[in-house]
Short mmCIF file of C-alpha atoms in Angstrom, two decimals:
data_model
loop_
_atom_site.label_atom_id
_atom_site.label_comp_id
_atom_site.label_asym_id
_atom_site.label_seq_id
_atom_site.Cartn_x
_atom_site.Cartn_y
_atom_site.Cartn_z
CA UNK A 1 -24.17 74.29 -19.71
CA UNK A 2 -24.37 71.17 -17.61
CA UNK A 3 -23.98 71.34 -13.88
CA UNK A 4 -22.39 67.89 -13.75
CA UNK A 5 -18.64 67.58 -13.25
CA UNK A 6 -16.75 65.46 -15.75
CA UNK A 7 -14.40 63.17 -13.78
CA UNK A 8 -13.15 61.32 -16.82
CA UNK A 9 -13.07 57.56 -17.28
CA UNK A 10 -13.31 55.50 -14.09
CA UNK A 11 -10.00 54.06 -12.88
CA UNK A 12 -9.28 50.56 -14.20
CA UNK A 13 -8.02 47.87 -11.82
CA UNK A 14 -4.41 46.95 -12.29
CA UNK A 15 -3.83 43.77 -14.23
CA UNK A 16 -3.91 40.98 -11.69
CA UNK A 17 -0.84 38.87 -11.35
CA UNK A 18 -1.03 35.24 -12.36
CA UNK A 19 -2.65 33.33 -9.47
CA UNK A 20 -0.35 31.25 -7.33
CA UNK A 21 -0.24 27.56 -8.10
CA UNK A 22 0.67 25.12 -5.37
CA UNK A 23 3.91 23.22 -5.88
CA UNK A 24 2.15 19.88 -6.36
CA UNK A 25 0.43 21.30 -9.48
CA UNK A 26 3.23 23.55 -10.67
CA UNK A 27 5.80 20.75 -10.73
CA UNK A 28 3.57 17.98 -12.05
CA UNK A 29 5.77 16.02 -14.50
CA UNK A 30 5.27 16.96 -18.17
CA UNK A 31 7.63 14.32 -19.59
CA UNK A 32 8.46 10.74 -18.71
CA UNK A 33 11.99 11.86 -17.82
CA UNK A 34 10.54 14.05 -15.08
CA UNK A 35 8.55 11.14 -13.64
CA UNK A 36 10.72 10.05 -10.71
CA UNK A 37 10.98 6.56 -9.28
CA UNK A 38 9.10 4.71 -12.06
CA UNK A 39 11.93 3.74 -14.42
CA UNK A 40 10.72 0.17 -15.02
CA UNK A 41 7.28 1.32 -16.15
CA UNK A 42 8.74 4.01 -18.45
CA UNK A 43 11.06 1.46 -20.07
CA UNK A 44 8.18 -0.98 -20.66
CA UNK A 45 6.02 1.75 -22.20
CA UNK A 46 8.87 2.98 -24.37
CA UNK A 47 9.55 -0.49 -25.74
CA UNK A 48 5.84 -1.06 -26.40
CA UNK A 49 5.58 2.20 -28.37
CA UNK A 50 8.76 1.51 -30.38
CA UNK A 51 7.52 -1.95 -31.33
CA UNK A 52 3.97 -0.79 -31.99
CA UNK A 53 2.62 -3.13 -29.29
CA UNK A 54 0.38 -0.61 -27.55
CA UNK A 55 -2.31 -2.12 -25.33
CA UNK A 56 -5.90 -0.97 -25.66
CA UNK A 57 -6.31 -0.52 -21.89
CA UNK A 58 -3.88 0.38 -19.11
CA UNK A 59 -4.42 0.08 -15.36
CA UNK A 60 -2.18 2.28 -13.18
CA UNK A 61 -2.18 1.42 -9.50
CA UNK A 62 -0.25 2.64 -6.47
CA UNK A 63 -0.53 4.73 -3.32
CA UNK A 64 -1.60 8.35 -3.44
CA UNK A 65 0.72 10.87 -5.05
CA UNK A 66 3.09 8.55 -6.93
CA UNK A 67 2.01 9.83 -10.35
CA UNK A 68 -0.91 7.70 -11.58
CA UNK A 69 -2.96 10.51 -13.16
CA UNK A 70 0.17 12.30 -14.37
CA UNK A 71 1.32 9.08 -16.03
CA UNK A 72 -2.08 8.65 -17.69
CA UNK A 73 -1.81 12.16 -19.17
CA UNK A 74 1.75 11.47 -20.31
CA UNK A 75 0.59 8.29 -22.06
CA UNK A 76 -2.17 10.30 -23.75
CA UNK A 77 0.44 12.81 -24.96
CA UNK A 78 2.81 10.04 -26.07
CA UNK A 79 0.12 8.37 -28.18
CA UNK A 80 -1.21 11.59 -29.75
CA UNK A 81 1.96 13.65 -30.24
CA UNK A 82 2.50 14.76 -33.83
CA UNK A 83 5.85 16.58 -33.30
CA UNK A 84 6.44 20.28 -34.05
CA UNK A 85 6.29 19.64 -37.80
CA UNK A 86 2.97 17.80 -37.53
CA UNK A 87 4.39 14.59 -39.02
CA UNK A 88 5.39 12.68 -35.87
CA UNK A 89 3.97 9.42 -34.54
CA UNK A 90 3.57 7.85 -31.08
CA UNK A 91 6.69 8.42 -29.01
CA UNK A 92 7.90 7.93 -25.44
CA UNK A 93 9.30 11.48 -25.61
CA UNK A 94 6.34 13.73 -26.60
CA UNK A 95 7.48 17.13 -27.85
CA UNK A 96 5.22 19.18 -25.57
CA UNK A 97 4.88 21.96 -28.16
CA UNK A 98 2.50 20.53 -30.78
CA UNK A 99 -1.19 21.31 -30.44
CA UNK A 100 -2.22 17.87 -29.07
CA UNK A 101 0.55 17.97 -26.43
CA UNK A 102 -0.33 21.49 -25.29
CA UNK A 103 -4.08 20.81 -25.30
CA UNK A 104 -3.69 17.62 -23.25
CA UNK A 105 -1.35 19.35 -20.77
CA UNK A 106 -3.90 22.13 -20.32
CA UNK A 107 -6.80 19.69 -19.99
CA UNK A 108 -8.74 21.02 -23.00
CA UNK A 109 -8.27 18.36 -25.67
CA UNK A 110 -11.65 17.24 -27.00
CA UNK A 111 -10.49 13.66 -27.60
CA UNK A 112 -8.88 13.09 -24.18
CA UNK A 113 -11.73 12.72 -21.72
CA UNK A 114 -10.99 12.57 -17.98
CA UNK A 115 -13.63 11.21 -15.63
CA UNK A 116 -13.62 10.90 -11.86
CA UNK A 117 -15.25 7.57 -11.00
CA UNK A 118 -15.90 8.82 -7.45
CA UNK A 119 -18.59 11.17 -8.80
CA UNK A 120 -19.58 9.15 -11.91
CA UNK A 121 -20.18 5.70 -10.52
CA UNK A 122 -23.29 4.52 -12.33
CA UNK A 123 -24.13 2.53 -15.43
CA UNK A 124 -25.53 5.65 -17.14
CA UNK A 125 -22.09 7.29 -17.03
CA UNK A 126 -20.53 4.19 -18.60
CA UNK A 127 -23.24 4.07 -21.27
CA UNK A 128 -22.20 7.56 -22.35
CA UNK A 129 -18.61 6.35 -22.73
CA UNK A 130 -19.70 3.29 -24.71
CA UNK A 131 -21.84 5.35 -27.07
CA UNK A 132 -19.19 8.04 -27.59
CA UNK A 133 -16.41 5.48 -28.15
CA UNK A 134 -18.07 4.34 -31.39
CA UNK A 135 -17.19 7.60 -33.10
CA UNK A 136 -13.71 8.38 -34.36
CA UNK A 137 -11.50 10.97 -32.70
CA UNK A 138 -12.14 14.54 -33.84
CA UNK A 139 -8.57 15.81 -34.10
CA UNK A 140 -6.29 13.27 -32.42
CA UNK A 141 -4.83 9.94 -33.38
CA UNK A 142 -6.59 8.18 -30.49
CA UNK A 143 -9.65 8.95 -28.41
CA UNK A 144 -8.51 8.39 -24.84
CA UNK A 145 -10.62 7.90 -21.70
CA UNK A 146 -8.86 8.53 -18.38
CA UNK A 147 -10.93 7.21 -15.45
CA UNK A 148 -9.51 8.09 -12.03
CA UNK A 149 -10.28 5.99 -8.93
CA UNK A 150 -11.85 3.40 -11.20
CA UNK A 151 -12.47 1.02 -8.26
CA UNK A 152 -15.39 3.24 -7.22
CA UNK A 153 -17.47 2.30 -10.27
CA UNK A 154 -20.56 0.27 -9.40
CA UNK A 155 -20.83 -3.43 -10.24
CA UNK A 156 -23.34 -2.63 -13.00
CA UNK A 157 -20.98 -0.01 -14.45
CA UNK A 158 -18.09 -2.48 -14.52
CA UNK A 159 -20.26 -5.11 -16.19
CA UNK A 160 -21.45 -2.60 -18.77
CA UNK A 161 -17.87 -1.68 -19.60
CA UNK A 162 -16.56 -5.22 -20.04
CA UNK A 163 -17.44 -5.87 -23.67
CA UNK A 164 -16.21 -2.49 -24.90
CA UNK A 165 -13.08 -2.85 -22.75
CA UNK A 166 -12.27 -6.24 -24.24
CA UNK A 167 -12.87 -5.29 -27.88
CA UNK A 168 -12.72 -1.49 -28.17
CA UNK A 169 -12.60 0.30 -31.51
CA UNK A 170 -9.08 0.68 -32.87
CA UNK A 171 -9.12 4.44 -32.24
CA UNK A 172 -9.96 4.15 -28.49
CA UNK A 173 -7.62 3.68 -25.52
CA UNK A 174 -8.65 3.34 -21.87
CA UNK A 175 -6.41 4.54 -19.01
CA UNK A 176 -7.57 3.58 -15.50
CA UNK A 177 -6.03 4.79 -12.23
CA UNK A 178 -6.76 3.42 -8.76
CA UNK A 179 -5.35 3.33 -5.25
CA UNK A 180 -7.28 0.14 -4.36
CA UNK A 181 -6.67 -2.38 -7.11
CA UNK A 182 -8.08 -5.19 -4.95
CA UNK A 183 -11.54 -3.65 -5.43
CA UNK A 184 -11.34 -3.82 -9.23
CA UNK A 185 -13.04 -6.98 -10.56
CA UNK A 186 -10.72 -9.65 -11.90
CA UNK A 187 -12.68 -9.57 -15.17
CA UNK A 188 -11.54 -5.98 -15.65
CA UNK A 189 -7.97 -6.64 -14.51
CA UNK A 190 -7.60 -9.43 -17.08
CA UNK A 191 -8.46 -7.01 -19.89
CA UNK A 192 -5.86 -4.37 -18.94
CA UNK A 193 -2.11 -4.01 -19.05
CA UNK A 194 -1.28 -3.34 -15.42
CA UNK A 195 1.46 -1.07 -14.07
CA UNK A 196 2.17 -0.94 -10.35
CA UNK A 197 3.68 2.46 -9.56
CA UNK A 198 6.06 2.14 -6.64
CA UNK A 199 6.48 4.35 -3.61
CA UNK A 200 9.19 6.85 -4.45
CA UNK A 201 12.35 6.26 -2.36
CA UNK A 202 13.11 8.96 0.22
CA UNK A 203 16.49 9.69 -1.37
CA UNK A 204 14.89 10.45 -4.76
CA UNK A 205 12.26 12.60 -3.09
CA UNK A 206 14.93 14.55 -1.22
CA UNK A 207 16.81 15.27 -4.46
CA UNK A 208 13.56 16.26 -6.21
CA UNK A 209 12.60 18.63 -3.40
CA UNK A 210 16.06 20.21 -3.55
CA UNK A 211 15.54 20.98 -7.25
CA UNK A 212 12.10 22.44 -6.53
CA UNK A 213 13.47 24.66 -3.76
CA UNK A 214 16.18 25.94 -6.09
CA UNK A 215 13.63 26.62 -8.85
CA UNK A 216 11.48 28.55 -6.37
CA UNK A 217 14.43 30.70 -5.30
CA UNK A 218 14.09 29.48 -1.71
CA UNK A 219 16.56 27.84 0.65
CA UNK A 220 16.35 24.64 2.68
CA UNK A 221 18.88 22.56 4.56
CA UNK A 222 19.43 18.90 3.69
CA UNK A 223 18.06 17.57 6.99
CA UNK A 224 14.81 19.52 6.54
CA UNK A 225 14.30 18.06 3.06
CA UNK A 226 15.08 14.56 4.38
CA UNK A 227 12.45 15.02 7.11
CA UNK A 228 9.87 16.10 4.53
CA UNK A 229 10.75 13.15 2.28
CA UNK A 230 10.35 10.74 5.18
CA UNK A 231 7.02 12.28 6.18
CA UNK A 232 5.78 11.98 2.57
CA UNK A 233 5.95 8.16 2.80
CA UNK A 234 6.78 7.69 -0.86
CA UNK A 235 4.27 10.23 -2.21
CA UNK A 236 5.63 13.10 -4.31
CA UNK A 237 2.37 15.05 -4.02
CA UNK A 238 2.24 14.75 -0.23
CA UNK A 239 5.88 15.79 0.00
CA UNK A 240 5.39 18.84 -2.23
CA UNK A 241 2.37 19.89 -0.17
CA UNK A 242 4.47 19.67 2.99
CA UNK A 243 7.32 21.54 1.29
CA UNK A 244 4.88 24.25 0.18
CA UNK A 245 3.80 24.68 3.78
CA UNK A 246 7.39 24.65 5.04
CA UNK A 247 8.44 27.41 2.63
CA UNK A 248 5.49 29.52 3.77
CA UNK A 249 6.41 28.73 7.39
CA UNK A 250 10.06 29.68 6.93
CA UNK A 251 11.56 32.83 8.37
CA UNK A 252 10.96 35.78 6.05
CA UNK A 253 14.35 37.20 6.97
CA UNK A 254 16.07 34.71 4.68
CA UNK A 255 16.47 31.87 7.14
CA UNK A 256 15.00 29.33 4.71
CA UNK A 257 13.49 25.97 5.57
CA UNK A 258 15.22 24.51 8.63
CA UNK A 259 14.93 21.06 10.19
CA UNK A 260 13.80 22.31 13.61
CA UNK A 261 11.03 24.36 11.98
CA UNK A 262 9.88 21.34 9.95
CA UNK A 263 9.78 19.19 13.08
CA UNK A 264 7.74 21.86 14.84
CA UNK A 265 5.42 22.25 11.87
CA UNK A 266 4.81 18.49 11.54
CA UNK A 267 4.66 17.85 15.26
CA UNK A 268 7.65 15.51 15.05
CA UNK A 269 9.67 14.61 18.07
CA UNK A 270 13.23 15.94 18.04
CA UNK A 271 15.56 13.07 17.16
CA UNK A 272 18.06 14.02 19.87
CA UNK A 273 15.24 14.02 22.42
CA UNK A 274 14.08 10.61 21.21
CA UNK A 275 17.57 9.16 21.60
CA UNK A 276 17.78 10.63 25.09
CA UNK A 277 14.40 9.12 25.97
CA UNK A 278 15.38 5.69 24.63
CA UNK A 279 18.64 5.84 26.58
CA UNK A 280 16.68 6.56 29.78
CA UNK A 281 14.35 3.63 29.07
CA UNK A 282 17.28 1.27 28.53
CA UNK A 283 18.89 2.56 31.74
CA UNK A 284 15.63 1.82 33.63
CA UNK A 285 15.49 5.48 34.77
CA UNK A 286 11.73 5.82 35.22
CA UNK A 287 11.64 9.37 36.70
CA UNK A 288 14.03 10.68 34.04
CA UNK A 289 12.10 9.01 31.20
CA UNK A 290 8.75 10.40 32.37
CA UNK A 291 10.27 13.87 32.70
CA UNK A 292 11.74 13.66 29.18
CA UNK A 293 8.39 12.50 27.79
CA UNK A 294 6.52 15.35 29.51
CA UNK A 295 9.09 17.83 28.20
CA UNK A 296 8.33 16.71 24.66
CA UNK A 297 4.59 16.91 25.33
CA UNK A 298 4.90 20.45 26.73
CA UNK A 299 6.71 21.48 23.54
CA UNK A 300 3.65 20.42 21.56
CA UNK A 301 4.80 17.00 20.35
CA UNK A 302 1.97 14.50 19.96
CA UNK A 303 2.42 11.46 22.27
CA UNK A 304 1.61 9.24 19.30
CA UNK A 305 4.50 10.88 17.45
CA UNK A 306 6.85 10.05 20.33
CA UNK A 307 5.82 6.38 20.27
CA UNK A 308 6.29 6.31 16.51
CA UNK A 309 9.74 7.88 16.84
CA UNK A 310 10.71 5.27 19.45
CA UNK A 311 9.60 2.53 17.08
CA UNK A 312 11.71 4.07 14.31
CA UNK A 313 14.71 4.21 16.66
CA UNK A 314 14.40 0.55 17.68
CA UNK A 315 14.00 -0.41 14.02
CA UNK A 316 17.09 1.63 13.15
CA UNK A 317 19.16 -0.11 15.85
CA UNK A 318 17.97 -3.51 14.63
CA UNK A 319 18.94 -2.66 11.05
CA UNK A 320 22.43 -1.72 12.19
CA UNK A 321 22.69 -4.98 14.13
CA UNK A 322 21.83 -7.09 11.07
CA UNK A 323 24.37 -5.15 8.97
CA UNK A 324 22.06 -3.05 6.80
CA UNK A 325 23.73 -0.15 4.94
CA UNK A 326 23.69 3.29 6.57
CA UNK A 327 20.81 5.63 5.86
CA UNK A 328 22.37 8.77 4.33
CA UNK A 329 19.58 10.92 5.75
CA UNK A 330 20.60 10.05 9.32
CA UNK A 331 22.75 12.48 11.29
CA UNK A 332 26.22 11.26 12.25
CA UNK A 333 25.37 11.34 15.97
CA UNK A 334 22.35 9.12 15.36
CA UNK A 335 24.39 6.54 13.48
CA UNK A 336 26.95 6.43 16.27
CA UNK A 337 24.24 5.94 18.92
CA UNK A 338 22.60 3.16 16.91
CA UNK A 339 25.93 1.36 16.48
CA UNK A 340 26.58 1.59 20.21
CA UNK A 341 23.15 0.19 21.12
CA UNK A 342 23.39 -2.51 18.44
CA UNK A 343 26.57 -3.78 20.11
CA UNK A 344 24.98 -3.87 23.57
CA UNK A 345 21.44 -5.13 22.90
CA UNK A 346 20.58 -8.68 21.91
CA UNK A 347 18.06 -9.54 19.23
CA UNK A 348 15.53 -10.82 21.81
CA UNK A 349 15.83 -7.52 23.71
CA UNK A 350 15.28 -5.49 20.54
CA UNK A 351 12.30 -7.62 19.53
CA UNK A 352 10.81 -7.21 23.00
CA UNK A 353 11.26 -3.43 22.87
CA UNK A 354 9.64 -3.34 19.44
CA UNK A 355 6.61 -5.30 20.65
CA UNK A 356 6.27 -3.14 23.77
CA UNK A 357 6.47 0.15 21.86
CA UNK A 358 4.17 -1.18 19.14
CA UNK A 359 1.56 -2.11 21.74
CA UNK A 360 2.03 1.30 23.33
CA UNK A 361 1.53 3.01 19.95
CA UNK A 362 -1.74 1.12 19.41
CA UNK A 363 -2.96 2.02 22.89
CA UNK A 364 -2.07 5.72 22.56
CA UNK A 365 -3.78 5.91 19.16
CA UNK A 366 -7.16 5.01 20.66
CA UNK A 367 -6.73 6.31 24.22
CA UNK A 368 -8.92 8.93 25.88
CA UNK A 369 -5.82 10.12 27.77
CA UNK A 370 -2.95 9.94 25.25
CA UNK A 371 -0.09 11.35 27.35
CA UNK A 372 -1.00 9.25 30.38
CA UNK A 373 -1.21 6.17 28.19
CA UNK A 374 2.19 6.96 26.69
CA UNK A 375 3.66 7.27 30.19
CA UNK A 376 2.29 3.85 31.15
CA UNK A 377 3.71 2.36 27.94
CA UNK A 378 7.14 3.84 28.75
CA UNK A 379 7.00 2.45 32.30
CA UNK A 380 6.05 -0.98 30.95
CA UNK A 381 9.06 -0.89 28.60
CA UNK A 382 11.35 0.15 31.47
CA UNK A 383 10.13 -2.71 33.64
CA UNK A 384 10.65 -5.20 30.80
CA UNK A 385 14.12 -3.85 30.05
CA UNK A 386 15.32 -4.91 33.51
CA UNK A 387 14.28 -8.54 32.95
CA UNK A 388 16.66 -11.03 31.32
CA UNK A 389 15.47 -12.66 28.14
CA UNK A 390 14.36 -16.33 28.47
CA UNK A 391 17.59 -17.69 26.96
CA UNK A 392 19.80 -15.70 29.32
CA UNK A 393 17.62 -16.70 32.28
CA UNK A 394 17.94 -20.37 31.34
CA UNK A 395 21.73 -20.07 31.13
CA UNK A 396 21.87 -18.38 34.52
CA UNK A 397 19.74 -21.11 36.08
CA UNK A 398 21.90 -23.82 34.48
CA UNK A 399 25.01 -22.11 35.86
CA UNK A 400 23.55 -21.92 39.34
CA UNK A 401 23.48 -18.12 39.37
CA UNK A 402 19.72 -18.02 39.94
CA UNK A 403 17.88 -20.60 42.07
CA UNK A 404 15.01 -22.31 40.28
CA UNK A 405 12.59 -21.24 43.01
CA UNK A 406 13.61 -17.59 42.55
CA UNK A 407 13.31 -17.85 38.80
CA UNK A 408 9.92 -19.55 38.94
CA UNK A 409 7.89 -16.33 39.21
CA UNK A 410 9.55 -15.01 36.07
CA UNK A 411 9.04 -18.29 34.22
CA UNK A 412 5.52 -19.11 35.32
CA UNK A 413 2.49 -17.43 33.86
CA UNK A 414 0.02 -15.84 36.30
CA UNK A 415 -2.59 -18.34 37.42
CA UNK A 416 -5.43 -16.13 36.29
CA UNK A 417 -4.03 -15.54 32.80
CA UNK A 418 -5.76 -17.37 29.95
CA UNK A 419 -3.72 -20.14 28.28
CA UNK A 420 -1.65 -18.99 25.34
CA UNK A 421 -2.51 -20.53 21.97
CA UNK A 422 -0.24 -23.35 20.88
CA UNK A 423 2.32 -22.07 18.41
CA UNK A 424 1.86 -24.68 15.69
CA UNK A 425 1.70 -23.81 12.03
CA UNK A 426 -0.13 -26.00 9.51
CA UNK A 427 2.14 -27.61 6.95
CA UNK A 428 -0.27 -27.07 4.07
CA UNK A 429 -3.68 -25.63 3.23
CA UNK A 430 -5.36 -28.89 4.20
CA UNK A 431 -4.00 -28.29 7.70
CA UNK A 432 -5.60 -24.83 7.67
CA UNK A 433 -8.96 -26.40 6.84
CA UNK A 434 -8.46 -28.95 9.61
CA UNK A 435 -7.86 -26.09 12.09
CA UNK A 436 -11.07 -24.37 10.99
CA UNK A 437 -12.93 -27.66 11.51
CA UNK A 438 -11.42 -28.16 14.96
CA UNK A 439 -12.44 -24.68 16.08
CA UNK A 440 -15.99 -25.02 14.78
CA UNK A 441 -15.68 -22.32 12.08
CA UNK A 442 -17.90 -24.29 9.71
CA UNK A 443 -19.20 -21.35 7.68
CA UNK A 444 -15.66 -20.11 7.01
CA UNK A 445 -14.58 -23.70 6.31
CA UNK A 446 -17.22 -24.05 3.59
CA UNK A 447 -16.13 -20.77 1.97
CA UNK A 448 -12.49 -21.86 1.99
CA UNK A 449 -13.19 -25.35 0.63
CA UNK A 450 -15.23 -24.04 -2.29
CA UNK A 451 -13.56 -20.69 -3.04
CA UNK A 452 -9.88 -20.81 -1.99
CA UNK A 453 -7.52 -21.49 -4.91
CA UNK A 454 -4.00 -21.53 -3.44
CA UNK A 455 -1.17 -19.87 -5.40
CA UNK A 456 1.44 -20.17 -2.63
CA UNK A 457 1.40 -21.57 0.90
CA UNK A 458 4.34 -20.65 3.13
CA UNK A 459 3.08 -20.44 6.70
CA UNK A 460 2.33 -17.92 8.10
CA UNK A 461 1.56 -16.53 4.61
CA UNK A 462 -1.08 -17.65 2.14
CA UNK A 463 -1.50 -16.25 -1.38
CA UNK A 464 -4.83 -17.06 -3.04
CA UNK A 465 -5.73 -16.68 -6.70
CA UNK A 466 -7.72 -13.60 -7.69
CA UNK A 467 -9.50 -15.70 -10.32
CA UNK A 468 -11.62 -16.93 -7.40
CA UNK A 469 -12.11 -13.61 -5.60
CA UNK A 470 -12.96 -13.79 -1.91
CA UNK A 471 -14.26 -10.85 0.06
CA UNK A 472 -11.94 -8.76 2.22
CA UNK A 473 -14.06 -9.70 5.25
CA UNK A 474 -13.45 -13.41 4.55
CA UNK A 475 -9.67 -12.93 4.31
CA UNK A 476 -9.64 -10.84 7.50
CA UNK A 477 -11.71 -13.46 9.35
CA UNK A 478 -9.37 -16.25 8.19
CA UNK A 479 -6.29 -14.34 9.35
CA UNK A 480 -7.89 -13.67 12.75
CA UNK A 481 -8.86 -17.34 13.28
CA UNK A 482 -5.40 -18.57 12.29
CA UNK A 483 -3.70 -16.04 14.57
CA UNK A 484 -5.88 -17.15 17.48
CA UNK A 485 -5.25 -20.83 16.72
CA UNK A 486 -1.49 -20.64 16.17
CA UNK A 487 -0.37 -17.62 18.18
CA UNK A 488 1.29 -16.20 15.07
CA UNK A 489 0.18 -13.26 12.85
CA UNK A 490 -0.80 -14.44 9.37
CA UNK A 491 -0.73 -12.60 6.05
CA UNK A 492 -3.51 -13.54 3.62
CA UNK A 493 -3.29 -11.94 0.16
CA UNK A 494 -4.80 -12.23 -3.32
CA UNK A 495 -2.68 -12.44 -6.48
CA UNK A 496 -3.57 -12.04 -10.13
CA UNK A 497 -2.33 -15.54 -10.95
CA UNK A 498 -3.84 -19.01 -11.42
CA UNK A 499 -3.92 -21.28 -8.40
CA UNK A 500 -4.47 -24.91 -7.50
CA UNK A 501 -7.98 -26.39 -7.65
CA UNK A 502 -10.08 -25.71 -4.58
CA UNK A 503 -10.29 -28.51 -2.01
CA UNK A 504 -13.86 -29.25 -3.10
CA UNK A 505 -12.82 -29.44 -6.77
CA UNK A 506 -9.89 -31.72 -5.93
CA UNK A 507 -12.15 -34.10 -4.02
CA UNK A 508 -14.67 -34.13 -6.85
CA UNK A 509 -11.88 -34.92 -9.31
CA UNK A 510 -10.87 -37.93 -7.17
CA UNK A 511 -14.46 -39.19 -7.02
CA UNK A 512 -14.89 -38.70 -10.76
CA UNK A 513 -11.66 -40.57 -11.49
CA UNK A 514 -12.83 -43.45 -9.30
CA UNK A 515 -16.18 -43.52 -11.09
CA UNK A 516 -14.52 -43.44 -14.50
CA UNK A 517 -12.26 -46.34 -13.54
CA UNK A 518 -15.23 -48.37 -12.27
CA UNK A 519 -17.31 -47.73 -15.38
CA UNK A 520 -14.42 -48.81 -17.57
CA UNK A 521 -14.55 -52.32 -16.04
CA UNK A 522 -16.21 -54.76 -18.50
CA UNK A 523 -18.66 -56.11 -15.90
CA UNK A 524 -19.82 -52.62 -14.87
CA UNK A 525 -20.04 -51.51 -18.51
CA UNK A 526 -22.18 -54.56 -19.29
CA UNK A 527 -24.44 -53.76 -16.33
CA UNK A 528 -25.01 -50.20 -17.61
CA UNK A 529 -25.78 -51.57 -21.06
CA UNK A 530 -28.35 -53.90 -19.56
CA UNK A 531 -29.81 -51.26 -17.25
CA UNK A 532 -29.60 -47.81 -18.98
CA UNK A 533 -31.09 -45.96 -16.03
CA UNK A 534 -28.64 -47.36 -13.53
CA UNK A 535 -26.62 -45.04 -11.26
CA UNK A 536 -23.13 -45.63 -9.92
CA UNK A 537 -22.97 -45.16 -6.14
CA UNK A 538 -19.65 -44.28 -4.50
CA UNK A 539 -18.62 -47.40 -2.56
CA UNK A 540 -16.76 -45.38 0.11
CA UNK A 541 -18.49 -45.35 3.54
CA UNK A 542 -20.51 -42.24 4.34
CA UNK A 543 -18.65 -39.57 6.29
CA UNK A 544 -19.55 -36.19 7.73
CA UNK A 545 -19.73 -33.93 4.68
CA UNK A 546 -18.85 -30.24 4.78
CA UNK A 547 -19.43 -28.74 1.37
#
């Protein structure tokens, strides 16, 4: 007889519940109908599939969280769907129940290969793709390569991919996604069908979040969802992450997601408090404004958030003044306040407030003492709000209300202040080059003469052709020089479109035309026949050459 005690089989752990999935993953769109805010792209894809005009490579670009990777997976499902009966073809409405659809949705399909270019940047990774693309798909209609953040591939990797990308096997499709399309070489862009996914409008995001809240069995008020949609800045993923946090933050007693809790969670300034603060600034009540600002700070609101909220308020008033339609996410009290201010404030006053708050926002963002810097920015705005705008001051002087001597301090610049740049805008790109020459920016001038192919010139905006790519540093330097020279901010952009010949090419064309005309003259032609080694010298006098 054994002395041991039989305790039976050891207890088994209870079956674990299915692990929680965050909302951004749980509600990732599984059909094109569920993809919000991208109707134009869906229609284009649908027409291409119906007409059997499917590109061999797609480039999906847009800000974070608008659905680039989700769209790539949906395209993979659309091209490989075989329908529940196994007899279907490519469709814009994949069934979601056939084996290819389910395998792609679960990320386990052997013929749909996803690669993160951030961690596979080299030529060796691309060589593997090139070698594998030669072989037919194992079980799908198409072998599909989804490369996320494709702009992070190295130059050698891009070059290695070019030939295969231009003439891939018939069974291979490439789907690229990127947030920085300007870093993708033009040679790659020209081989892809490009789709720019737009930021999702706040109204659509609000409606989407309401459906998610209902599906989760939670509650949320409309203002809270509008705040989350605004904070998401057009990104569904960012908004769902915030909503996930807000639901977890909500009162467990059934209170649901409330606007005040969302503001507290995000560190947003209360909109009523912002309107009160702006009213105190406009009333030139410095002690009251500083007290209101400190009250917000003591409640945990970031000073940078206050400056941002003031900017949003001034922008909202300006929109009302120009007659823009009402924002449905705005409270009624806010709309009434904006209409009242729009009737009282002139455009110059609103523009001045915007510039003052914008400067304050920049200063607070990099300040060692944020709240103190915010206070100084508020005081500066209060001081400026008591001054008449230049047009009003001129009218008052003309009417004799203000003596010229008394107005002189307000009109004259301080003696020690540096002279302001002359506000003159070049009429064309040649004028831009002349400005660079005047200011001694010879290195930049050479780069612009040889590399700048102008698509559109509408000062202060220049659009250059991406077929002659210029570095981001060059474009930034050009914008800075032009702003310093003209006193006006400039926007310099690249476009995937052909442009005019560069200035150097245009000059060479003129010289060549002159040479051709000269050589066509019978006397010159006879001279070349008599002297075969002769060279035609440009008869124009020598000038300073900047090439």
